[in-house]
PDB file of C-alpha atoms in Angstrom:
ATOM      1  CA  LEU A   1     -48.932  -3.838  58.067  1.00 40.00           C
ATOM      2  CA  PHE A   2     -51.482  -6.203  56.559  1.00 43.00           C
ATOM      3  CA  CYS A   3     -52.512  -3.655  53.980  1.00 45.00           C
ATOM      4  CA  SER A   4     -48.911  -2.843  53.015  1.00 43.00           C
ATOM      5  CA  ARG A   5     -48.171  -6.528  52.363  1.00 43.00           C
ATOM      6  CA  LEU A   6     -51.115  -6.736  50.022  1.00 44.00           C
ATOM      7  CA  GLY A   7     -49.305  -4.382  47.623  1.00 48.00           C
ATOM      8  CA  PRO A   8     -50.025  -0.998  46.126  1.00 47.00           C
ATOM      9  CA  GLY A   9     -53.046  -2.228  44.233  1.00 46.00           C
ATOM     10  CA  TRP A  10     -54.830  -2.977  47.505  1.00 46.00           C
ATOM     11  CA  VAL A  11     -53.863  -0.130  49.787  1.00 41.00           C
ATOM     12  CA  ARG A  12     -54.663   2.595  47.242  1.00 42.00           C
ATOM     13  CA  SER A  13     -58.319   1.808  47.754  1.00 43.00           C
ATOM     14  CA  PRO A  14     -59.789   1.611  51.248  1.00 41.00           C
ATOM     15  CA  ILE A  15     -62.127  -1.051  49.945  1.00 42.00           C
ATOM     16  CA  GLY A  16     -59.153  -3.285  49.231  1.00 44.00           C
ATOM     17  CA  CYS A  17     -58.457  -3.648  52.968  1.00 44.00           C
ATOM     18  CA  HIS A  18     -61.662  -5.578  53.394  1.00 45.00           C
ATOM     19  CA  GLY A  19     -62.553  -3.612  56.502  1.00 44.00           C
ATOM     20  CA  ARG A  20     -59.460  -4.766  58.494  1.00 44.00           C
ATOM     21  CA  ALA A  21     -58.062  -1.188  58.825  1.00 43.00           C
ATOM     22  CA  PRO A  22     -59.598   2.238  59.079  1.00 45.00           C
ATOM     23  CA  SER A  23     -60.098   4.192  55.897  1.00 46.00           C
ATOM     24  CA  LEU A  24     -57.685   6.929  57.015  1.00 42.00           C
ATOM     25  CA  PHE A  25     -54.903   4.418  57.692  1.00 44.00           C
ATOM     26  CA  CYS A  26     -55.329   2.890  54.255  1.00 45.00           C
ATOM     27  CA  SER A  27     -55.202   6.319  52.651  1.00 47.00           C
ATOM     28  CA  VAL A  28     -51.907   7.112  54.413  1.00 41.00           C
ATOM     29  CA  MET A  29     -50.430   3.780  53.372  1.00 47.00           C
ATOM     30  CA  ALA A  30     -51.547   4.401  49.814  1.00 45.00           C
ATOM     31  CA  ALA A  31     -49.701   7.715  49.783  1.00 45.00           C
ATOM     32  CA  VAL A  32     -46.530   6.072  51.155  1.00 41.00           C
ATOM     33  CA  MET A  33     -46.637   3.279  48.559  1.00 48.00           C
ATOM     34  CA  ALA A  34     -47.249   5.760  45.763  1.00 46.00           C
ATOM     35  CA  ALA A  35     -44.211   7.766  46.855  1.00 45.00           C
ATOM     36  CA  ARG A  36     -42.159   4.563  46.886  1.00 46.00           C
ATOM     37  CA  ASP A  37     -43.313   3.762  43.356  1.00 47.00           C
ATOM     38  CA  ILE A  38     -42.157   7.180  42.155  1.00 42.00           C
ATOM     39  CA  GLU A  39     -38.727   6.773  43.793  1.00 44.00           C
ATOM     40  CA  VAL A  40     -38.242   3.345  42.201  1.00 43.00           C
ATOM     41  CA  ALA A  41     -39.428   4.455  38.775  1.00 44.00           C
ATOM     42  CA  ALA A  42     -37.112   7.451  38.656  1.00 45.00           C
ATOM     43  CA  PRO A  43     -33.882   5.462  38.150  1.00 45.00           C
ATOM     44  CA  GLU A  44     -35.594   3.325  35.500  1.00 44.00           C
ATOM     45  CA  GLN A  45     -36.600   6.417  33.578  1.00 46.00           C
ATOM     46  CA  LEU A  46     -33.063   7.773  33.796  1.00 41.00           C
ATOM     47  CA  GLN A  47     -31.701   4.502  32.426  1.00 47.00           C
ATOM     48  CA  GLU A  48     -34.048   4.567  29.479  1.00 47.00           C
ATOM     49  CA  GLN A  49     -33.015   8.062  28.371  1.00 47.00           C
ATOM     50  CA  PRO A  50     -29.564   7.125  27.006  1.00 49.00           C
ATOM     51  CA  THR A  51     -31.111   4.288  25.001  1.00 47.00           C
ATOM     52  CA  PHE A  52     -33.523   6.728  23.431  1.00 46.00           C
ATOM     53  CA  SER A  53     -30.666   9.082  22.620  1.00 49.00           C
ATOM     54  CA  SER A  54     -28.616   6.245  21.175  1.00 49.00           C
ATOM     55  CA  ASP A  55     -31.494   5.206  18.925  1.00 52.00           C
ATOM     56  CA  LYS A  56     -31.771   8.740  17.646  1.00 53.00           C
ATOM     57  CA  SER A  57     -28.024   8.851  17.010  1.00 55.00           C
ATOM     58  CA  SER A  58     -28.144   5.551  15.105  1.00 51.00           C
ATOM     59  CA  GLU A  59     -30.988   6.809  12.951  1.00 56.00           C
ATOM     60  CA  ALA A  60     -29.047   9.991  12.226  1.00 55.00           C
ATOM     61  CA  ASP A  61     -25.953   7.996  11.244  1.00 54.00           C
ATOM     62  CA  GLY A  62     -28.034   5.799   8.972  1.00 54.00           C
ATOM     63  CA  GLU A  63     -29.544   8.815   7.242  1.00 56.00           C
ATOM     64  CA  SER A  64     -26.081  10.357   6.864  1.00 55.00           C
ATOM     65  CA  GLN A  65     -24.707   7.188   5.264  1.00 55.00           C
ATOM     66  CA  LYS A  66     -27.684   7.020   2.927  1.00 56.00           C
ATOM     67  CA  LEU A  67     -27.063  10.589   1.804  1.00 54.00           C
ATOM     68  CA  ASP A  68     -23.367   9.812   1.235  1.00 59.00           C
ATOM     69  CA  VAL A  69     -24.251   6.833  -0.959  1.00 61.00           C
ATOM     70  CA  GLU A  70     -26.712   8.902  -2.967  1.00 67.00           C
ATOM     71  CA  ALA A  71     -24.098  11.656  -3.400  1.00 68.00           C
ATOM     72  CA  GLU A  72     -21.516   9.123  -4.638  1.00 67.00           C
ATOM     73  CA  ALA A  73     -23.993   7.763  -7.170  1.00 72.00           C
ATOM     74  CA  GLN A  74     -24.256  11.230  -8.725  1.00 77.00           C
ATOM     75  CA  LEU A  75     -20.496  11.658  -9.225  1.00 83.00           C
ATOM     76  CA  PRO A  76     -19.369  11.874 -12.882  1.00 88.00           C
ATOM     77  CA  PRO A  77     -17.208   9.041 -14.245  1.00 88.00           C
ATOM     78  CA  GLN A  78     -13.467   9.530 -14.386  1.00 91.00           C
ATOM     79  CA  ARG A  79     -12.562   7.527 -17.455  1.00 91.00           C
ATOM     80  CA  LEU A  80      -8.798   7.692 -17.025  1.00 94.00           C
ATOM     81  CA  ILE A  81      -9.147   5.072 -14.303  1.00 95.00           C
ATOM     82  CA  LEU A  82      -9.550   2.611 -17.192  1.00 96.00           C
ATOM     83  CA  VAL A  83      -5.955   3.323 -18.256  1.00 96.00           C
ATOM     84  CA  VAL A  84      -4.659   2.610 -14.732  1.00 96.00           C
ATOM     85  CA  MET A  85      -6.488  -0.716 -14.612  1.00 96.00           C
ATOM     86  CA  VAL A  86      -5.350  -1.733 -18.107  1.00 96.00           C
ATOM     87  CA  CYS A  87      -1.707  -0.983 -17.271  1.00 96.00           C
ATOM     88  CA  MET A  88      -1.945  -3.253 -14.232  1.00 96.00           C
ATOM     89  CA  ILE A  89      -4.020  -6.140 -15.608  1.00 96.00           C
ATOM     90  CA  GLN A  90      -1.851  -6.433 -18.720  1.00 95.00           C
ATOM     91  CA  GLY A  91       0.656  -8.156 -16.454  1.00 94.00           C
ATOM     92  CA  TYR A  92      -1.953 -10.843 -15.838  1.00 95.00           C
ATOM     93  CA  THR A  93      -1.799 -11.746 -19.530  1.00 93.00           C
ATOM     94  CA  LEU A  94       1.604 -13.381 -19.041  1.00 91.00           C
ATOM     95  CA  ILE A  95      -0.268 -16.609 -18.270  1.00 88.00           C
ATOM     96  CA  GLY A  96      -1.914 -16.520 -21.718  1.00 85.00           C
ATOM     97  CA  PRO A  97      -0.170 -16.820 -25.107  1.00 89.00           C
ATOM     98  CA  LEU A  98       2.867 -15.015 -23.682  1.00 93.00           C
ATOM     99  CA  GLN A  99       3.348 -17.902 -21.260  1.00 92.00           C
ATOM    100  CA  HIS A 100       4.185 -20.213 -24.165  1.00 91.00           C
ATOM    101  CA  ALA A 101       6.578 -17.660 -25.654  1.00 93.00           C
ATOM    102  CA  PHE A 102       8.266 -17.364 -22.257  1.00 93.00           C
ATOM    103  CA  LYS A 103       8.552 -21.159 -22.109  1.00 92.00           C
ATOM    104  CA  VAL A 104      10.074 -21.436 -25.578  1.00 92.00           C
ATOM    105  CA  GLN A 105      12.669 -18.766 -24.805  1.00 92.00           C
ATOM    106  CA  MET A 106      13.620 -20.753 -21.686  1.00 91.00           C
ATOM    107  CA  LYS A 107      14.267 -23.717 -24.050  1.00 90.00           C
ATOM    108  CA  ILE A 108      11.673 -25.879 -22.286  1.00 91.00           C
ATOM    109  CA  GLY A 109       9.659 -28.411 -24.282  1.00 87.00           C
ATOM    110  CA  ASP A 110       5.995 -29.275 -23.983  1.00 85.00           C
ATOM    111  CA  THR A 111       6.628 -32.597 -22.242  1.00 85.00           C
ATOM    112  CA  GLY A 112       9.001 -33.880 -19.588  1.00 87.00           C
ATOM    113  CA  ASP A 113       9.822 -33.120 -15.983  1.00 89.00           C
ATOM    114  CA  VAL A 114      11.065 -29.594 -16.630  1.00 91.00           C
ATOM    115  CA  ALA A 115       7.893 -28.761 -18.557  1.00 91.00           C
ATOM    116  CA  HIS A 116       5.859 -30.016 -15.599  1.00 92.00           C
ATOM    117  CA  VAL A 117       7.855 -27.811 -13.228  1.00 93.00           C
ATOM    118  CA  PHE A 118       7.281 -24.813 -15.504  1.00 94.00           C
ATOM    119  CA  THR A 119       3.537 -25.469 -15.433  1.00 91.00           C
ATOM    120  CA  GLN A 120       3.551 -25.655 -11.642  1.00 92.00           C
ATOM    121  CA  ALA A 121       5.493 -22.392 -11.510  1.00 92.00           C
ATOM    122  CA  ALA A 122       2.895 -20.725 -13.734  1.00 93.00           C
ATOM    123  CA  ALA A 123       0.215 -21.922 -11.312  1.00 93.00           C
ATOM    124  CA  LEU A 124       1.769 -19.632  -8.685  1.00 93.00           C
ATOM    125  CA  VAL A 125      -0.230 -16.821 -10.286  1.00 94.00           C
ATOM    126  CA  GLN A 126      -3.474 -18.380  -9.072  1.00 92.00           C
ATOM    127  CA  TRP A 127      -2.030 -19.505  -5.747  1.00 93.00           C
ATOM    128  CA  GLY A 128      -0.639 -16.031  -5.130  1.00 93.00           C
ATOM    129  CA  LYS A 129      -3.959 -14.407  -5.917  1.00 92.00           C
ATOM    130  CA  PHE A 130      -5.776 -16.722  -3.526  1.00 92.00           C
ATOM    131  CA  ALA A 131      -3.229 -16.290  -0.732  1.00 92.00           C
ATOM    132  CA  MET A 132      -3.038 -12.493  -0.777  1.00 93.00           C
ATOM    133  CA  THR A 133      -6.731 -11.870  -1.371  1.00 88.00           C
ATOM    134  CA  LEU A 134      -7.337 -13.436   2.041  1.00 85.00           C
ATOM    135  CA  GLY A 135      -3.979 -12.924   3.738  1.00 89.00           C
ATOM    136  CA  GLN A 136      -3.271  -9.262   3.064  1.00 91.00           C
ATOM    137  CA  ASN A 137      -5.323  -8.182   6.079  1.00 86.00           C
ATOM    138  CA  VAL A 138      -2.852 -10.106   8.253  1.00 88.00           C
ATOM    139  CA  LEU A 139       0.443  -9.906   6.384  1.00 90.00           C
ATOM    140  CA  LEU A 140      -0.030  -6.288   5.308  1.00 91.00           C
ATOM    141  CA  ALA A 141      -1.957  -5.058   8.334  1.00 89.00           C
ATOM    142  CA  CYS A 142       0.611  -2.295   8.852  1.00 92.00           C
ATOM    143  CA  LEU A 143      -0.186  -0.799   5.430  1.00 91.00           C
ATOM    144  CA  CYS A 144      -3.278   1.197   4.554  1.00 91.00           C
ATOM    145  CA  PRO A 145      -5.250   0.213   1.408  1.00 91.00           C
ATOM    146  CA  MET A 146      -3.668   3.023  -0.631  1.00 92.00           C
ATOM    147  CA  GLN A 147      -0.160   1.817   0.222  1.00 93.00           C
ATOM    148  CA  ARG A 148      -1.127  -1.739  -0.678  1.00 95.00           C
ATOM    149  CA  VAL A 149      -2.206  -0.587  -4.140  1.00 95.00           C
ATOM    150  CA  PHE A 150       1.190   0.979  -4.816  1.00 96.00           C
ATOM    151  CA  LEU A 151       2.966  -2.079  -3.414  1.00 96.00           C
ATOM    152  CA  ALA A 152       0.976  -4.321  -5.769  1.00 96.00           C
ATOM    153  CA  MET A 153       1.752  -2.163  -8.799  1.00 97.00           C
ATOM    154  CA  VAL A 154       5.478  -2.157  -8.040  1.00 97.00           C
ATOM    155  CA  GLY A 155       5.414  -5.935  -7.470  1.00 96.00           C
ATOM    156  CA  MET A 156       3.656  -6.430 -10.795  1.00 96.00           C
ATOM    157  CA  MET A 157       6.256  -4.308 -12.583  1.00 96.00           C
ATOM    158  CA  LEU A 158       9.115  -6.358 -11.104  1.00 96.00           C
ATOM    159  CA  GLY A 159       7.419  -9.644 -11.996  1.00 95.00           C
ATOM    160  CA  CYS A 160       6.798  -8.551 -15.581  1.00 96.00           C
ATOM    161  CA  LEU A 161      10.361  -7.230 -15.943  1.00 96.00           C
ATOM    162  CA  ILE A 162      11.967 -10.642 -15.420  1.00 96.00           C
ATOM    163  CA  PRO A 163      11.074 -12.289 -18.794  1.00 95.00           C
ATOM    164  CA  PRO A 164      12.163  -9.472 -21.128  1.00 95.00           C
ATOM    165  CA  PHE A 165      15.243  -8.453 -19.159  1.00 96.00           C
ATOM    166  CA  PHE A 166      16.738 -11.618 -17.664  1.00 96.00           C
ATOM    167  CA  VAL A 167      15.504 -14.179 -20.205  1.00 95.00           C
ATOM    168  CA  TYR A 168      15.261 -12.310 -23.527  1.00 95.00           C
ATOM    169  CA  ALA A 169      17.898  -9.597 -23.056  1.00 94.00           C
ATOM    170  CA  LEU A 170      20.474 -11.481 -20.954  1.00 94.00           C
ATOM    171  CA  GLY A 171      19.678 -14.965 -22.283  1.00 92.00           C
ATOM    172  CA  SER A 172      19.357 -16.635 -18.869  1.00 92.00           C
ATOM    173  CA  THR A 173      17.555 -19.979 -18.730  1.00 91.00           C
ATOM    174  CA  TRP A 174      17.540 -20.363 -14.937  1.00 93.00           C
ATOM    175  CA  LEU A 175      14.232 -21.972 -13.968  1.00 92.00           C
ATOM    176  CA  GLY A 176      14.044 -19.892 -10.815  1.00 94.00           C
ATOM    177  CA  TRP A 177      13.117 -16.821 -12.858  1.00 95.00           C
ATOM    178  CA  VAL A 178       9.817 -18.500 -13.710  1.00 95.00           C
ATOM    179  CA  PHE A 179       8.916 -18.961 -10.038  1.00 96.00           C
ATOM    180  CA  ILE A 180       9.925 -15.421  -9.113  1.00 96.00           C
ATOM    181  CA  SER A 181       8.112 -13.836 -12.054  1.00 96.00           C
ATOM    182  CA  PHE A 182       4.804 -15.696 -11.735  1.00 96.00           C
ATOM    183  CA  GLY A 183       4.973 -15.557  -7.932  1.00 95.00           C
ATOM    184  CA  LEU A 184       5.284 -11.765  -7.907  1.00 96.00           C
ATOM    185  CA  ILE A 185       2.508 -11.426 -10.485  1.00 96.00           C
ATOM    186  CA  GLY A 186       0.127 -13.636  -8.488  1.00 95.00           C
ATOM    187  CA  LEU A 187       0.804 -11.978  -5.133  1.00 96.00           C
ATOM    188  CA  SER A 188       0.448  -8.521  -6.677  1.00 96.00           C
ATOM    189  CA  LEU A 189      -2.858  -9.423  -8.331  1.00 95.00           C
ATOM    190  CA  GLY A 190      -4.221 -10.800  -5.065  1.00 94.00           C
ATOM    191  CA  ILE A 191      -3.443  -7.522  -3.322  1.00 95.00           C
ATOM    192  CA  PHE A 192      -4.534  -5.248  -6.148  1.00 96.00           C
ATOM    193  CA  GLU A 193      -7.819  -6.587  -7.496  1.00 90.00           C
ATOM    194  CA  CYS A 194     -10.034  -6.159  -4.436  1.00 87.00           C
ATOM    195  CA  THR A 195      -8.060  -3.363  -2.747  1.00 93.00           C
ATOM    196  CA  PHE A 196      -7.997  -1.058  -5.768  1.00 94.00           C
ATOM    197  CA  LEU A 197     -11.767  -1.251  -6.228  1.00 91.00           C
ATOM    198  CA  ASN A 198     -12.166  -0.514  -2.525  1.00 90.00           C
ATOM    199  CA  VAL A 199      -9.853   2.503  -2.677  1.00 92.00           C
ATOM    200  CA  ILE A 200     -11.623   4.143  -5.636  1.00 92.00           C
ATOM    201  CA  THR A 201     -15.120   3.630  -4.171  1.00 89.00           C
ATOM    202  CA  PRO A 202     -15.400   7.309  -3.075  1.00 89.00           C
ATOM    203  CA  LEU A 203     -15.046   8.323  -6.722  1.00 90.00           C
ATOM    204  CA  GLY A 204     -18.479   6.853  -7.438  1.00 89.00           C
ATOM    205  CA  PRO A 205     -19.908   3.730  -9.081  1.00 90.00           C
ATOM    206  CA  LEU A 206     -19.519   5.085 -12.609  1.00 91.00           C
ATOM    207  CA  THR A 207     -15.767   5.441 -12.155  1.00 93.00           C
ATOM    208  CA  LYS A 208     -15.609   1.945 -10.683  1.00 92.00           C
ATOM    209  CA  SER A 209     -17.450   0.633 -13.768  1.00 92.00           C
ATOM    210  CA  TYR A 210     -14.712   1.996 -16.011  1.00 94.00           C
ATOM    211  CA  ALA A 211     -12.105   0.348 -13.773  1.00 94.00           C
ATOM    212  CA  ILE A 212     -13.842  -3.024 -14.089  1.00 93.00           C
ATOM    213  CA  MET A 213     -13.854  -2.661 -17.878  1.00 95.00           C
ATOM    214  CA  GLY A 214     -10.081  -2.614 -17.677  1.00 94.00           C
ATOM    215  CA  PHE A 215     -10.026  -6.407 -17.203  1.00 93.00           C
ATOM    216  CA  PRO A 216     -11.382  -7.414 -20.642  1.00 94.00           C
ATOM    217  CA  ALA A 217      -9.699  -4.420 -22.275  1.00 96.00           C
ATOM    218  CA  ALA A 218      -6.251  -5.503 -21.061  1.00 96.00           C
ATOM    219  CA  PHE A 219      -6.677  -9.063 -22.330  1.00 95.00           C
ATOM    220  CA  ALA A 220      -7.998  -7.791 -25.662  1.00 95.00           C
ATOM    221  CA  ILE A 221      -5.010  -5.476 -26.126  1.00 96.00           C
ATOM    222  CA  ILE A 222      -2.407  -8.201 -25.493  1.00 96.00           C
ATOM    223  CA  ASN A 223      -4.054 -11.445 -26.591  1.00 94.00           C
ATOM    224  CA  VAL A 224      -5.915 -10.089 -29.628  1.00 95.00           C
ATOM    225  CA  ILE A 225      -4.292  -6.894 -30.876  1.00 96.00           C
ATOM    226  CA  GLY A 226      -0.796  -7.623 -29.580  1.00 95.00           C
ATOM    227  CA  MET A 227      -0.578 -11.194 -30.827  1.00 94.00           C
ATOM    228  CA  SER A 228      -1.994 -10.081 -34.185  1.00 95.00           C
ATOM    229  CA  ILE A 229       0.861  -7.584 -34.485  1.00 95.00           C
ATOM    230  CA  VAL A 230       3.350 -10.330 -33.583  1.00 94.00           C
ATOM    231  CA  SER A 231       1.979 -12.454 -36.421  1.00 93.00           C
ATOM    232  CA  PHE A 232       3.165  -9.739 -38.840  1.00 94.00           C
ATOM    233  CA  GLY A 233       6.783 -10.145 -37.726  1.00 92.00           C
ATOM    234  CA  VAL A 234       7.096  -7.963 -34.623  1.00 94.00           C
ATOM    235  CA  PRO A 235       9.264  -9.756 -32.000  1.00 94.00           C
ATOM    236  CA  VAL A 236       7.203 -11.150 -29.148  1.00 94.00           C
ATOM    237  CA  GLN A 237       9.551  -9.620 -26.582  1.00 93.00           C
ATOM    238  CA  ALA A 238       8.191  -6.256 -27.691  1.00 95.00           C
ATOM    239  CA  LEU A 239       4.918  -7.161 -25.956  1.00 95.00           C
ATOM    240  CA  PHE A 240       6.802  -7.978 -22.764  1.00 96.00           C
ATOM    241  CA  TRP A 241       8.566  -4.626 -22.834  1.00 97.00           C
ATOM    242  CA  TYR A 242       5.318  -2.834 -23.653  1.00 97.00           C
ATOM    243  CA  ILE A 243       3.705  -4.312 -20.512  1.00 97.00           C
ATOM    244  CA  VAL A 244       6.677  -3.255 -18.364  1.00 97.00           C
ATOM    245  CA  VAL A 245       6.712   0.306 -19.748  1.00 97.00           C
ATOM    246  CA  CYS A 246       2.971   0.737 -19.191  1.00 96.00           C
ATOM    247  CA  LEU A 247       3.202  -0.022 -15.461  1.00 96.00           C
ATOM    248  CA  PRO A 248       5.194   3.105 -14.435  1.00 96.00           C
ATOM    249  CA  ILE A 249       2.784   5.144 -16.540  1.00 96.00           C
ATOM    250  CA  GLY A 250      -0.166   3.629 -14.673  1.00 96.00           C
ATOM    251  CA  ILE A 251       1.498   4.268 -11.301  1.00 96.00           C
ATOM    252  CA  ALA A 252       2.245   7.891 -12.187  1.00 96.00           C
ATOM    253  CA  LEU A 253      -1.261   8.480 -13.513  1.00 96.00           C
ATOM    254  CA  PHE A 254      -2.865   7.029 -10.389  1.00 96.00           C
ATOM    255  CA  ALA A 255      -0.552   8.989  -8.075  1.00 95.00           C
ATOM    256  CA  THR A 256      -1.027  12.346  -9.770  1.00 94.00           C
ATOM    257  CA  ARG A 257      -4.609  12.177 -11.030  1.00 93.00           C
ATOM    258  CA  PHE A 258      -6.504  10.168  -8.417  1.00 93.00           C
ATOM    259  CA  VAL A 259      -4.598  10.020  -5.138  1.00 92.00           C
ATOM    260  CA  PRO A 260      -5.022  13.781  -4.447  1.00 91.00           C
ATOM    261  CA  GLN A 261      -8.776  13.291  -4.745  1.00 88.00           C
ATOM    262  CA  LEU A 262      -8.836  10.126  -2.643  1.00 87.00           C
ATOM    263  CA  VAL A 263      -6.832  11.664   0.203  1.00 83.00           C
ATOM    264  CA  GLY A 264      -9.973  13.614   1.097  1.00 63.00           C
ATOM    265  CA  GLY A 265     -12.201  10.589   0.548  1.00 51.00           C
ATOM    266  CA  GLY A 266     -13.587  11.427  -2.874  1.00 46.00           C
ATOM    267  CA  VAL A 267     -14.789  14.286  -5.051  1.00 48.00           C
ATOM    268  CA  LYS A 268     -18.006  16.155  -5.480  1.00 48.00           C
ATOM    269  CA  GLY A 269     -19.668  16.856  -8.752  1.00 44.00           C
ATOM    270  CA  ASP A 270     -17.794  20.156  -9.058  1.00 46.00           C
ATOM    271  CA  GLY A 271     -14.438  18.450  -8.518  1.00 44.00           C
ATOM    272  CA  SER A 272     -13.891  19.523  -4.904  1.00 43.00           C
ATOM    273  CA  ALA A 273     -12.861  16.959  -2.288  1.00 43.00           C
ATOM    274  CA  THR A 274     -15.351  15.439   0.127  1.00 46.00           C
ATOM    275  CA  ALA A 275     -14.751  14.616   3.784  1.00 37.00           C
ATOM    276  CA  GLN A 276     -15.663  10.934   3.685  1.00 49.00           C
ATOM    277  CA  ILE A 277     -12.798   8.446   4.012  1.00 51.00           C
ATOM    278  CA  ASN A 278     -13.069   4.860   2.828  1.00 55.00           C
ATOM    279  CA  LYS A 279     -11.641   2.641   5.574  1.00 58.00           C
ATOM    280  CA  GLN A 280     -10.467  -0.961   5.723  1.00 57.00           C
ATOM    281  CA  ALA A 281     -13.201  -3.306   6.905  1.00 60.00           C
ATOM    282  CA  VAL A 282     -12.638  -5.773   9.743  1.00 63.00           C
ATOM    283  CA  VAL A 283     -12.868  -9.324   8.396  1.00 66.00           C
ATOM    284  CA  TRP A 284     -14.286 -10.761  11.621  1.00 70.00           C
ATOM    285  CA  ASN A 285     -17.112  -8.205  11.650  1.00 77.00           C
ATOM    286  CA  SER A 286     -17.901  -9.074   8.044  1.00 77.00           C
ATOM    287  CA  LEU A 287     -18.031 -12.784   8.883  1.00 78.00           C
ATOM    288  CA  LYS A 288     -20.433 -12.102  11.735  1.00 80.00           C
ATOM    289  CA  SER A 289     -22.687 -10.304   9.250  1.00 82.00           C
ATOM    290  CA  CYS A 290     -22.619 -13.165   6.733  1.00 82.00           C
ATOM    291  CA  SER A 291     -26.405 -13.474   6.900  1.00 86.00           C
ATOM    292  CA  VAL A 292     -26.569 -10.171   4.991  1.00 84.00           C
ATOM    293  CA  TRP A 293     -24.154 -10.835   2.109  1.00 82.00           C
ATOM    294  CA  LEU A 294     -23.961 -14.643   1.872  1.00 83.00           C
ATOM    295  CA  PRO A 295     -27.499 -15.156   0.426  1.00 87.00           C
ATOM    296  CA  GLN A 296     -26.691 -12.639  -2.314  1.00 84.00           C
ATOM    297  CA  LEU A 297     -23.391 -14.322  -3.201  1.00 82.00           C
ATOM    298  CA  GLY A 298     -24.798 -17.854  -2.975  1.00 83.00           C
ATOM    299  CA  PRO A 299     -26.173 -18.078  -6.551  1.00 85.00           C
ATOM    300  CA  PHE A 300     -22.975 -16.603  -7.971  1.00 79.00           C
ATOM    301  CA  MET A 301     -20.829 -19.128  -6.076  1.00 78.00           C
ATOM    302  CA  LEU A 302     -22.993 -22.029  -7.264  1.00 84.00           C
ATOM    303  CA  ALA A 303     -22.807 -20.813 -10.849  1.00 81.00           C
ATOM    304  CA  ASN A 304     -19.001 -20.795 -10.699  1.00 71.00           C
ATOM    305  CA  ILE A 305     -18.910 -24.317  -9.274  1.00 72.00           C
TER     306      ILE A 305
END
């Protein structure tokens, strides 16, 4: 009993008993304690095995994701995505020189209460972008990213249709058209800008680069080329109608040329579909991982301030 209370380190050696028990008794007790150690260690070893397997699985998933990223980087660019982006972002140009033309057609001056209301209505573009960039994950949670892209393109078409149809064609001067038009444009932009780039990610970074170039290209087409044409006598409402007509073309092009590829998650270099699917991220999980992305965005945020 005395030797067993001293612990395994003592009873495994007859010397550890300090002569208080016979050598044979200590040897027996050492065997019993050793057997007990084996029985206790067995469950611990069984518990460690799943952890080892999980680590291996995590490493395999990480390697698989790395290979997928490398494969995407090798995909050829699909330049027609530039046309889709230009058709959509041209609606954003209504807050540029076309905004003043819209205001003049509404018979609103540059000063006064009505002019102030018009300016506040035009600000709905920025408010709508801000609201839906953050709120679409809640308000449009029932829609997948692909469906949100089509919803944004239809909303943009309706918002851009109001000035040429209701104001220029029908001659209406109801101030509510301004709120509806700029509100639809802002909400649609907030949904489209980040979601569209997310949806086309499986097509590779080169394709996404062409999509990003659609932003300056759209403004150059309307604000530079378009307004130059207007200066030669072309009615300004022609630019409004041009923007509206381009949107169904962009929707059709995206639906027929890119959606069949994106249904399978992307395309390989030979044009065949891949199995990877780009899924919607969970905002809360992204916020918990802010230590990864926030330091990289910090300088950019400070530069914009």
